[in-house]
Coordinates of C-alpha atoms (C1' of nucleotides) in Angstrom, one line a residue:
Chain A
M1 CA -4.3 -113.8 107.8
N2 CA -4.7 -117.1 106.0
L3 CA -8.0 -118.2 107.5
R4 CA -8.9 -121.8 107.1
I5 CA -11.5 -123.9 108.7
D6 CA -12.2 -127.6 109.2
P7 CA -15.8 -128.4 108.4
A8 CA -15.4 -131.9 109.8
S9 CA -14.3 -130.6 113.3
P10 CA -16.7 -130.9 116.2
E11 CA -15.9 -127.3 117.0
P12 CA -18.5 -125.1 115.4
I13 CA -17.4 -123.3 112.3
F14 CA -18.1 -119.8 113.7
E15 CA -16.0 -120.6 116.8
Q16 CA -13.2 -121.7 114.6
I17 CA -13.3 -118.4 112.9
V18 CA -13.5 -116.6 116.2
F19 CA -10.4 -118.3 117.5
R20 CA -8.4 -117.9 114.3
V21 CA -9.0 -114.1 114.4
K22 CA -8.2 -113.9 118.2
N23 CA -5.1 -115.9 117.4
A24 CA -4.1 -113.7 114.6
V25 CA -4.4 -110.7 116.9
A26 CA -2.4 -112.4 119.6
Q27 CA 0.4 -113.1 117.2
G28 CA 0.5 -109.6 115.9
E29 CA -0.7 -110.6 112.4
L30 CA -3.6 -108.3 112.9
G31 CA -3.4 -105.1 114.8
G32 CA -5.7 -102.3 116.0
G33 CA -7.5 -100.7 113.2
D34 CA -6.8 -103.4 110.6
R35 CA -9.7 -104.4 108.5
L36 CA -11.1 -107.9 108.3
P37 CA -12.4 -109.4 105.1
S38 CA -16.0 -108.6 104.5
V39 CA -18.7 -111.0 105.6
R40 CA -19.6 -112.0 102.0
E41 CA -16.0 -112.2 100.9
L42 CA -14.9 -114.5 103.7
A43 CA -18.1 -116.6 103.3
R44 CA -17.2 -117.1 99.6
D45 CA -13.6 -117.9 100.3
L46 CA -14.5 -120.5 103.0
A47 CA -17.5 -121.8 101.0
I48 CA -19.8 -121.3 103.9
N49 CA -23.0 -119.3 104.5
P50 CA -22.6 -115.6 105.1
N51 CA -24.7 -115.9 108.2
T52 CA -22.1 -118.1 109.7
V53 CA -19.4 -115.5 109.2
A54 CA -21.7 -112.8 110.5
R55 CA -22.2 -114.9 113.6
A56 CA -18.4 -115.2 114.2
Y57 CA -17.9 -111.4 113.7
E58 CA -20.8 -110.7 116.1
T59 CA -19.2 -112.9 118.7
L60 CA -15.8 -111.2 118.2
E61 CA -17.5 -107.8 118.6
A62 CA -19.2 -108.9 121.8
A63 CA -15.8 -110.0 123.1
G64 CA -14.4 -106.6 122.4
V65 CA -11.9 -107.9 119.7
I66 CA -13.4 -106.1 116.7
V67 CA -15.9 -103.4 115.9
R68 CA -18.4 -103.7 113.1
R69 CA -19.4 -100.6 111.2
Q70 CA -22.4 -100.6 108.9
G71 CA -21.4 -99.8 105.4
A72 CA -17.7 -99.7 106.2
G73 CA -16.6 -103.2 107.4
C74 CA -15.2 -104.9 110.4
F75 CA -12.0 -103.6 112.1
V76 CA -9.8 -104.8 114.9
S77 CA -10.6 -102.9 118.0
E78 CA -8.2 -100.5 119.7
R79 CA -9.7 -101.1 123.1
G80 CA -9.9 -104.1 125.4
S81 CA -12.9 -106.0 126.7
G82 CA -13.5 -103.7 129.7
L83 CA -13.7 -106.6 132.1
A84 CA -13.0 -106.2 135.8
T85 CA -9.7 -107.4 137.2
S86 CA -11.4 -110.0 139.3
E87 CA -13.3 -111.4 136.3
R88 CA -10.2 -111.4 134.1
R89 CA -8.3 -113.3 136.8
R90 CA -11.1 -115.8 137.3
R91 CA -11.1 -116.6 133.6
L92 CA -7.3 -116.8 133.5
D93 CA -7.3 -119.3 136.4
E94 CA -9.8 -121.4 134.6
L95 CA -7.7 -121.4 131.4
V96 CA -4.7 -122.4 133.4
D97 CA -6.6 -125.1 135.3
R98 CA -7.8 -126.5 132.1
L99 CA -4.2 -126.7 130.7
V100 CA -2.8 -128.3 133.8
T101 CA -5.6 -130.9 134.1
E102 CA -5.8 -131.9 130.4
G103 CA -2.0 -131.7 130.1
F104 CA -1.6 -134.1 133.0
H105 CA -4.0 -136.6 131.5
L106 CA -1.9 -136.4 128.3
G107 CA 1.0 -137.5 130.4
Y108 CA 2.8 -134.2 130.9
G109 CA 4.3 -133.1 134.2
A110 CA 4.8 -129.7 135.7
R111 CA 8.1 -129.0 134.0
E112 CA 7.0 -130.1 130.6
L113 CA 3.9 -127.8 130.8
R114 CA 6.1 -124.9 131.8
D115 CA 8.5 -125.6 129.0
A116 CA 5.7 -125.9 126.5
L117 CA 4.4 -122.5 127.4
S118 CA 7.8 -120.9 127.4
E119 CA 8.6 -122.3 124.0
R120 CA 5.3 -121.1 122.6
L121 CA 5.9 -117.7 124.0
S122 CA 9.4 -117.6 122.6
A123 CA 8.5 -118.9 119.2
N124 CA 5.6 -116.5 118.7
P125 CA 6.1 -113.5 121.1
L126 CA 3.0 -111.6 122.0
P127 CA 2.5 -108.1 120.7
S128 CA 2.8 -105.3 123.1
K129 CA 0.3 -105.9 125.9
R130 CA -3.3 -105.4 125.1
D131 CA -5.6 -103.5 127.5
A132 CA -8.0 -105.5 129.4
Chain B
M1 CA -13.9 -136.5 146.4
N2 CA -16.7 -134.1 147.0
L3 CA -18.0 -133.9 143.5
R4 CA -20.1 -130.8 143.0
I5 CA -21.7 -129.4 139.9
D6 CA -23.0 -125.9 139.1
P7 CA -26.5 -126.3 137.6
A8 CA -26.4 -122.6 136.6
S9 CA -23.4 -123.0 134.4
P10 CA -23.7 -123.0 130.7
E11 CA -21.2 -125.9 130.6
P12 CA -23.1 -129.2 130.0
I13 CA -23.5 -131.1 133.3
F14 CA -21.8 -134.2 131.9
E15 CA -18.8 -132.2 130.9
Q16 CA -18.6 -130.7 134.4
I17 CA -18.5 -134.1 135.8
V18 CA -15.8 -135.2 133.4
F19 CA -13.7 -132.3 134.2
R20 CA -14.1 -132.5 137.9
V21 CA -13.0 -136.1 137.9
K22 CA -10.0 -135.4 135.7
N23 CA -9.2 -132.4 137.9
A24 CA -9.4 -134.5 141.1
V25 CA -7.0 -137.0 139.5
A26 CA -4.6 -134.3 138.4
Q27 CA -4.6 -132.9 142.0
G28 CA -4.0 -136.3 143.6
E29 CA -7.4 -136.3 145.3
L30 CA -8.1 -139.5 143.3
G31 CA -5.4 -142.0 142.4
G32 CA -5.1 -145.2 140.4
G33 CA -7.4 -147.9 141.6
D34 CA -9.7 -145.6 143.5
R35 CA -13.4 -146.4 143.1
L36 CA -15.9 -143.8 141.9
P37 CA -19.5 -143.6 143.1
S38 CA -21.9 -145.7 141.1
V39 CA -24.0 -144.1 138.4
R40 CA -27.2 -144.3 140.4
E41 CA -25.5 -143.1 143.6
L42 CA -23.9 -140.1 142.0
A43 CA -27.1 -139.2 140.1
R44 CA -29.0 -139.3 143.4
D45 CA -26.4 -137.2 145.2
L46 CA -26.3 -134.5 142.5
A47 CA -30.0 -134.7 141.8
I48 CA -29.6 -135.2 138.1
N49 CA -30.6 -137.7 135.5
P50 CA -28.7 -141.0 135.6
N51 CA -28.2 -140.9 131.9
T52 CA -26.2 -137.7 132.4
V53 CA -23.8 -139.5 134.8
A54 CA -23.6 -142.5 132.5
R55 CA -22.6 -140.3 129.7
A56 CA -19.9 -138.6 131.8
Y57 CA -18.5 -142.0 132.8
E58 CA -18.5 -143.2 129.2
T59 CA -16.6 -140.1 128.2
L60 CA -14.1 -140.7 131.0
E61 CA -13.6 -144.3 130.0
A62 CA -13.1 -143.3 126.3
A63 CA -10.4 -140.9 127.5
G64 CA -8.6 -143.6 129.4
V65 CA -9.2 -141.9 132.8
I66 CA -11.3 -144.6 134.3
V67 CA -12.1 -148.3 133.7
R68 CA -15.5 -149.9 134.3
R69 CA -15.6 -153.4 135.6
Q70 CA -18.7 -155.3 135.1
G71 CA -20.7 -155.4 138.3
A72 CA -17.9 -154.0 140.4
G73 CA -18.1 -150.3 139.5
C74 CA -15.8 -147.6 138.0
F75 CA -12.2 -147.2 139.0
V76 CA -9.5 -144.7 138.2
S77 CA -7.2 -146.1 135.6
E78 CA -3.6 -147.0 136.3
R79 CA -2.7 -146.5 132.6
G80 CA -2.5 -143.4 130.5
S81 CA -4.4 -142.3 127.4
G82 CA -2.7 -144.6 125.0
L83 CA -2.3 -141.9 122.5
A84 CA 0.7 -141.7 120.1
T85 CA 3.4 -139.2 121.1
S86 CA 2.7 -137.0 118.1
E87 CA -1.0 -136.8 118.9
R88 CA -0.3 -136.0 122.5
R89 CA 2.1 -133.2 121.5
R90 CA -0.4 -131.8 119.1
R91 CA -3.1 -131.7 121.7
L92 CA -0.7 -130.1 124.2
D93 CA 0.2 -127.4 121.7
E94 CA -3.4 -126.7 121.1
L95 CA -4.1 -126.3 124.8
V96 CA -1.1 -124.0 125.2
D97 CA -2.2 -121.9 122.2
R98 CA -5.6 -121.6 123.6
L99 CA -4.2 -120.3 126.9
V100 CA -1.9 -117.8 125.3
T101 CA -4.5 -116.5 122.9
E102 CA -7.4 -116.2 125.3
G103 CA -5.0 -114.9 128.0
F104 CA -3.7 -112.2 125.7
H105 CA -7.2 -111.0 125.0
L106 CA -7.8 -110.9 128.8
G107 CA -4.9 -108.4 128.9
Y108 CA -2.2 -110.7 130.2
G109 CA 1.3 -110.7 128.8
A110 CA 3.9 -113.5 128.5
R111 CA 5.3 -113.0 131.9
E112 CA 2.0 -113.0 133.7
L113 CA 0.9 -116.2 131.8
R114 CA 4.1 -118.0 132.9
D115 CA 3.7 -116.8 136.4
A116 CA 0.0 -117.9 136.6
L117 CA 1.0 -121.4 135.4
S118 CA 3.9 -121.6 137.9
E119 CA 1.7 -120.5 140.8
R120 CA -0.9 -123.0 139.9
L121 CA 1.6 -125.8 139.8
S122 CA 3.1 -124.7 143.1
A123 CA -0.2 -124.4 144.9
N124 CA -1.4 -127.8 143.7
P125 CA 1.5 -129.9 142.6
L126 CA 0.8 -132.6 140.2
P127 CA 1.0 -136.2 141.4
S128 CA 3.8 -138.3 140.1
K129 CA 3.8 -138.3 136.4
R130 CA 1.1 -140.3 134.7
D131 CA 2.0 -142.6 131.8
A132 CA 1.1 -141.5 128.4
Chain C
M1 CA -43.6 -111.2 132.6
N2 CA -46.1 -110.1 130.0
L3 CA -43.8 -109.8 127.0
R4 CA -45.1 -107.9 124.1
I5 CA -43.5 -106.5 121.0
D6 CA -44.3 -104.0 118.4
P7 CA -43.5 -105.3 114.9
A8 CA -43.9 -101.8 113.5
S9 CA -41.3 -100.3 115.7
P10 CA -38.0 -99.3 114.1
E11 CA -36.3 -101.0 117.0
P12 CA -35.4 -104.5 116.0
I13 CA -37.6 -107.2 117.5
F14 CA -34.8 -109.0 119.2
E15 CA -33.7 -105.8 120.9
Q16 CA -37.2 -105.1 122.1
I17 CA -37.1 -108.6 123.7
V18 CA -33.7 -107.9 125.2
F19 CA -34.9 -104.6 126.8
R20 CA -38.1 -106.1 128.1
V21 CA -36.3 -108.8 129.8
K22 CA -33.7 -106.4 131.3
N23 CA -36.5 -104.2 132.4
A24 CA -38.4 -107.1 134.0
V25 CA -35.2 -107.9 136.0
A26 CA -34.7 -104.3 137.0
Q27 CA -38.2 -104.1 138.3
G28 CA -37.9 -107.3 140.3
E29 CA -40.5 -109.1 138.2
L30 CA -37.7 -111.6 137.4
G31 CA -35.0 -112.6 139.8
G32 CA -31.9 -114.7 139.9
G33 CA -32.6 -118.3 138.9
D34 CA -36.0 -117.6 137.4
R35 CA -36.7 -119.5 134.2
L36 CA -37.6 -117.6 131.0
P37 CA -40.1 -119.0 128.5
S38 CA -38.5 -121.4 126.0
V39 CA -37.3 -120.2 122.7
R40 CA -40.0 -122.0 120.8
E41 CA -42.7 -121.1 123.2
L42 CA -42.0 -117.4 123.2
A43 CA -41.6 -117.5 119.4
R44 CA -45.1 -119.0 119.1
D45 CA -46.6 -116.5 121.6
L46 CA -45.1 -113.5 119.8
A47 CA -45.8 -115.0 116.4
I48 CA -42.2 -114.5 115.3
N49 CA -39.4 -116.8 114.1
P50 CA -37.6 -118.9 116.8
N51 CA -34.3 -117.6 115.5
T52 CA -35.3 -114.1 116.5
V53 CA -36.0 -115.1 120.0
A54 CA -32.7 -117.2 120.1
R55 CA -30.9 -114.1 119.0
A56 CA -32.4 -112.0 121.8
Y57 CA -31.5 -114.7 124.4
E58 CA -28.0 -114.9 123.0
T59 CA -27.6 -111.2 123.4
L60 CA -28.9 -111.3 127.0
E61 CA -26.4 -114.1 127.8
A62 CA -23.5 -112.0 126.3
A63 CA -24.6 -109.2 128.5
G64 CA -24.5 -111.4 131.6
V65 CA -28.2 -111.1 132.2
I66 CA -29.2 -114.7 131.7
V67 CA -27.5 -118.1 131.2
R68 CA -28.7 -120.6 128.6
R69 CA -28.3 -124.3 129.4
Q70 CA -28.8 -126.8 126.6
G71 CA -31.6 -129.1 127.3
A72 CA -32.7 -127.2 130.3
G73 CA -33.7 -123.7 129.3
C74 CA -32.7 -120.1 130.0
F75 CA -32.4 -118.7 133.5
V76 CA -31.8 -115.3 135.0
S77 CA -28.2 -115.1 136.0
E78 CA -27.1 -114.8 139.6
R79 CA -24.0 -112.9 138.6
G80 CA -23.3 -109.5 137.1
S81 CA -21.6 -108.6 133.9
G82 CA -18.1 -108.6 135.3
L83 CA -17.2 -105.2 133.7
A84 CA -14.5 -103.0 135.1
T85 CA -15.5 -100.1 137.2
S86 CA -14.1 -97.7 134.7
E87 CA -16.1 -99.3 131.9
R88 CA -19.3 -99.3 133.9
R89 CA -18.8 -95.6 134.7
R90 CA -18.1 -94.8 131.1
R91 CA -21.4 -96.4 130.0
L92 CA -23.3 -94.8 132.8
D93 CA -22.1 -91.4 131.9
E94 CA -23.1 -92.0 128.3
L95 CA -26.6 -93.0 129.4
V96 CA -26.9 -89.9 131.5
D97 CA -25.6 -87.7 128.8
R98 CA -28.2 -89.1 126.4
L99 CA -31.0 -88.5 128.9
V100 CA -29.9 -84.9 129.5
T101 CA -29.4 -84.1 125.8
E102 CA -32.5 -85.6 124.5
G103 CA -34.5 -84.5 127.5
F104 CA -33.4 -80.9 126.9
H105 CA -34.5 -81.0 123.3
L106 CA -37.9 -82.3 124.4
G107 CA -38.1 -79.1 126.4
Y108 CA -37.3 -80.3 129.9
G109 CA -35.0 -78.5 132.3
A110 CA -32.6 -79.8 135.0
R111 CA -35.2 -79.9 137.7
E112 CA -37.8 -81.7 135.6
L113 CA -35.2 -84.3 134.6
R114 CA -34.3 -84.9 138.2
D115 CA -37.9 -85.1 139.2
A116 CA -38.8 -87.6 136.4
L117 CA -35.9 -89.8 137.5
S118 CA -36.9 -89.6 141.2
E119 CA -40.5 -90.4 140.4
R120 CA -39.6 -93.3 138.3
L121 CA -37.4 -94.7 141.0
S122 CA -40.1 -94.2 143.6
A123 CA -42.9 -95.7 141.5
N124 CA -40.9 -98.8 140.7
P125 CA -38.1 -99.2 143.2
L126 CA -35.1 -101.2 142.0
P127 CA -34.5 -104.6 143.5
S128 CA -31.6 -105.0 145.9
K129 CA -28.5 -103.9 144.0
R130 CA -27.2 -106.2 141.4
D131 CA -23.5 -107.0 141.2
A132 CA -21.6 -105.3 138.4
Chain D
M1 CA -18.2 -76.1 118.1
N2 CA -15.3 -78.5 117.4
L3 CA -17.3 -81.3 116.0
R4 CA -15.5 -84.5 116.1
I5 CA -16.6 -88.0 115.2
D6 CA -15.1 -91.4 116.1
P7 CA -14.8 -93.5 112.9
A8 CA -14.1 -96.6 115.0
S9 CA -17.4 -96.4 116.8
P10 CA -20.2 -98.8 115.9
E11 CA -22.6 -95.9 116.1
P12 CA -23.5 -94.7 112.5
I13 CA -21.5 -91.6 111.6
F14 CA -24.6 -89.6 110.8
E15 CA -26.1 -90.4 114.2
Q16 CA -22.9 -89.3 115.8
I17 CA -23.2 -85.9 114.1
V18 CA -26.8 -85.6 115.1
F19 CA -26.0 -86.3 118.7
R20 CA -23.0 -84.0 118.9
V21 CA -25.0 -81.1 117.6
K22 CA -27.9 -81.8 120.0
N23 CA -25.3 -82.1 122.7
A24 CA -23.6 -78.9 121.8
V25 CA -27.0 -77.1 122.0
A26 CA -27.8 -78.7 125.3
Q27 CA -24.5 -77.5 126.7
G28 CA -24.9 -74.0 125.5
E29 CA -22.0 -74.3 123.1
L30 CA -24.5 -73.5 120.3
G31 CA -27.5 -71.2 120.7
G32 CA -30.5 -70.2 118.7
G33 CA -29.6 -68.5 115.4
D34 CA -26.0 -69.9 115.4
R35 CA -24.9 -71.0 112.0
L36 CA -23.6 -74.6 111.4
P37 CA -20.9 -75.4 108.9
S38 CA -22.1 -76.1 105.4
V39 CA -22.5 -79.7 104.3
R40 CA -19.5 -79.6 102.0
E41 CA -17.4 -77.8 104.6
L42 CA -18.1 -80.3 107.4
A43 CA -17.7 -83.3 105.1
R44 CA -14.3 -82.0 104.1
D45 CA -13.3 -81.3 107.7
L46 CA -14.4 -84.8 108.9
A47 CA -13.2 -86.5 105.8
I48 CA -16.5 -88.2 105.2
N49 CA -19.1 -88.5 102.5
P50 CA -21.2 -85.3 102.0
N51 CA -24.3 -87.5 101.8
T52 CA -23.6 -88.6 105.4
V53 CA -23.5 -85.0 106.6
A54 CA -26.6 -84.2 104.6
R55 CA -28.5 -87.1 106.2
A56 CA -27.5 -85.8 109.6
Y57 CA -28.7 -82.3 108.9
E58 CA -32.0 -83.7 107.5
T59 CA -32.5 -85.6 110.7
L60 CA -31.7 -82.6 112.8
E61 CA -34.2 -80.5 110.8
A62 CA -36.9 -83.1 111.2
A63 CA -36.3 -83.1 115.0
G64 CA -36.7 -79.3 115.0
V65 CA -33.1 -78.7 116.2
I66 CA -32.0 -76.7 113.1
V67 CA -33.6 -74.9 110.2
R68 CA -32.2 -74.8 106.7
R69 CA -32.5 -71.6 104.8
Q70 CA -32.2 -71.9 101.1
G71 CA -28.7 -70.6 100.0
A72 CA -27.9 -69.3 103.5
G73 CA -27.0 -72.4 105.4
C74 CA -28.2 -74.2 108.5
F75 CA -29.0 -72.5 111.7
V76 CA -29.9 -73.6 115.2
S77 CA -33.6 -73.3 115.6
E78 CA -35.2 -70.8 118.1
R79 CA -38.3 -73.0 118.4
G80 CA -38.8 -76.3 120.1
S81 CA -39.7 -79.7 118.8
G82 CA -43.4 -78.9 118.3
L83 CA -44.5 -82.2 119.9
A84 CA -47.6 -82.5 121.9
T85 CA -47.1 -82.6 125.7
S86 CA -48.3 -86.2 126.0
E87 CA -45.8 -87.3 123.3
R88 CA -43.0 -85.4 125.0
R89 CA -43.8 -87.0 128.3
R90 CA -43.9 -90.4 126.8
R91 CA -40.5 -90.0 125.3
L92 CA -39.1 -88.6 128.5
D93 CA -40.4 -91.6 130.4
E94 CA -38.8 -93.9 127.9
L95 CA -35.5 -92.2 128.2
V96 CA -35.7 -92.4 132.0
D97 CA -36.7 -96.0 131.9
R98 CA -33.7 -96.8 129.7
L99 CA -31.3 -95.1 132.1
V100 CA -32.8 -96.9 135.1
T101 CA -32.8 -100.3 133.4
E102 CA -29.4 -100.2 131.8
G103 CA -27.9 -98.5 134.9
F104 CA -29.3 -101.2 137.1
H105 CA -27.6 -103.9 134.9
L106 CA -24.4 -102.0 135.2
G107 CA -24.7 -102.4 139.0
Y108 CA -25.9 -99.0 139.9
G109 CA -28.7 -98.4 142.5
A110 CA -31.3 -95.6 142.8
R111 CA -29.1 -93.3 144.7
E112 CA -26.1 -93.6 142.4
L113 CA -28.3 -93.0 139.4
R114 CA -29.7 -89.8 141.0
D115 CA -26.2 -88.7 141.9
A116 CA -24.9 -89.3 138.5
L117 CA -27.6 -87.2 136.9
S118 CA -27.2 -84.4 139.5
E119 CA -23.5 -84.3 139.0
R120 CA -23.9 -84.1 135.2
L121 CA -26.3 -81.3 135.5
S122 CA -24.1 -79.4 137.9
A123 CA -21.0 -79.9 135.8
N124 CA -22.6 -78.8 132.6
P125 CA -25.7 -76.7 133.4
L126 CA -28.4 -76.6 130.8
P127 CA -29.0 -73.3 129.0
S128 CA -32.2 -71.5 129.8
K129 CA -35.1 -73.8 129.1
R130 CA -36.0 -74.5 125.6
D131 CA -39.6 -74.3 124.4
A132 CA -41.3 -77.6 123.8
Chain E
dG1 C1' -38.7 -131.6 125.5
dT2 C1' -34.7 -128.0 125.7
dG3 C1' -31.0 -125.0 123.2
dG4 C1' -27.1 -124.8 119.2
dT5 C1' -25.6 -124.8 114.5
dC6 C1' -26.0 -124.1 109.8
dT7 C1' -28.1 -123.1 105.3
dA8 C1' -30.8 -120.3 102.0
dG9 C1' -32.6 -116.3 100.7
dA10 C1' -35.3 -111.8 101.3
dC11 C1' -35.1 -106.9 102.4
dC12 C1' -33.3 -102.8 104.9
dA13 C1' -29.7 -99.3 106.5
dC14 C1' -25.2 -97.1 106.1
dA15 C1' -21.2 -94.9 103.5
Chain F
dG1 C1' -20.4 -102.0 98.1
dT2 C1' -20.8 -102.8 103.5
dG3 C1' -23.2 -104.9 107.7
dG4 C1' -28.2 -105.8 110.1
dT5 C1' -32.5 -108.1 110.6
dC6 C1' -35.8 -111.6 109.8
dT7 C1' -37.8 -115.7 108.0
dA8 C1' -38.0 -120.8 107.0
dG9 C1' -36.5 -125.0 107.8
dA10 C1' -32.9 -128.8 108.5
dC11 C1' -30.2 -131.4 111.8
dC12 C1' -27.5 -132.1 116.1
dA13 C1' -26.6 -132.1 121.3
dC14 C1' -28.2 -132.2 126.1
dG15 C1' -31.3 -133.9 130.0

DNA sequence: GTGGTCTAGACCACA
DNA sequence: GTGGTCTAGACCACG
């Protein structure tokens, strides 16, 4: 999975890990049932405190992305988050609004935003759709 | 502009203000040269600490969204962010990656993501392109 | 709210806090918008580590029961968990199955289980229904 | 009895076994005197560590659900838990409180909780009452 | 003042 | 070995 973090980033370390894992799943690098590195192992590799990794894994479990099993390890979940359609849509709209607003202030117009999204989806196609 | 904030949101108040202003500009509700309410005025209207408003305006100025003229007030900037093309592109890619990754974990596929963006851009078209 | 914990219980302290808060909300002792004691204050009152309280509040936020606002405190949420109907039903069935199974092994029959539930609901009526 | 476990569940495997057995008894699939598979046999069938099965059986014996006869195997007990009436009632109230509290936070009201319990009891009636 | 992040290290529970 | 809980204490961010 090639997990790296940037300790100098304003984004908390545990959130960086959370996003990297979500990203790996969304790119098909990790699939349902796959095992993640152990808390201690990843902490050693990233030279950070095990509690920080544990926090990231905890967040990922709360989001329905992974399951943690005592004595066994952490595994990519086979099931989705279980959110209601309305809630999912609300969050999607917020994500889109954020892209459009911030993108506009970076100087990008409607067409460039659409193209950027299309290019991203073509370059790294999503795995078969995940349940909500 | 009808600036409202949600005091029950976990998003910091100053960030809510920043985003609402950026959003208003991106939707054409605010345009170059328009004047924003004064720090004291807005703080009174929203019933929040003036320091919080001041921090929001500082952030907006640093982002190149507004300019503050001594004694005259705050105005929506005519110019863009002033970032280099490579940096702008990097940030756009990051925004797109975030949409795709989080959207996937909400259960949305490539087509639905493209559609959601297109619908958003049709419903609230962007103003004429802003300079970078 | 009268929060007490049992340090000798096998149930983790942070989970005891989580349940007590959920319970207080389900009994109408706490309602939407109400403020919880601060992390430090509650930690001092219960004579436990602030991190343990923070963990409980974090869990409550993930469950959609409260919202935490930096610099302001923790407040009972006005909104529900946002779970899909199917997921809510699945969890309810699991709760019911647990009651029936464990209740049976305690020596209680169908009628006694129904009566115990009815009595509980009569003695402490639920507040007006919470959104899912 | 068709004992199955879900290795992807965060619930410890030995607890899954404990609950499945209790559940089977509460549904009449297993009755007093019935023999359970041996530790080694069940461990092989479920492809898990024999220690895990042994732990589950120990827990079931401590709860009064099964009895282990030296060299003969494990059998569903004819007797109840042996708990005092007050302790039994305390545990029942706790179970009911848990159902009501968690059910409320899932968005269910008093009536829906009562209905869910009644439906469950109708769909899978309890065997003749077990001794306390 | 509030909550948020991170480190360090102890001890327990599960497989 | 794995993850889970808890403590102690530092430092940062928000209002």
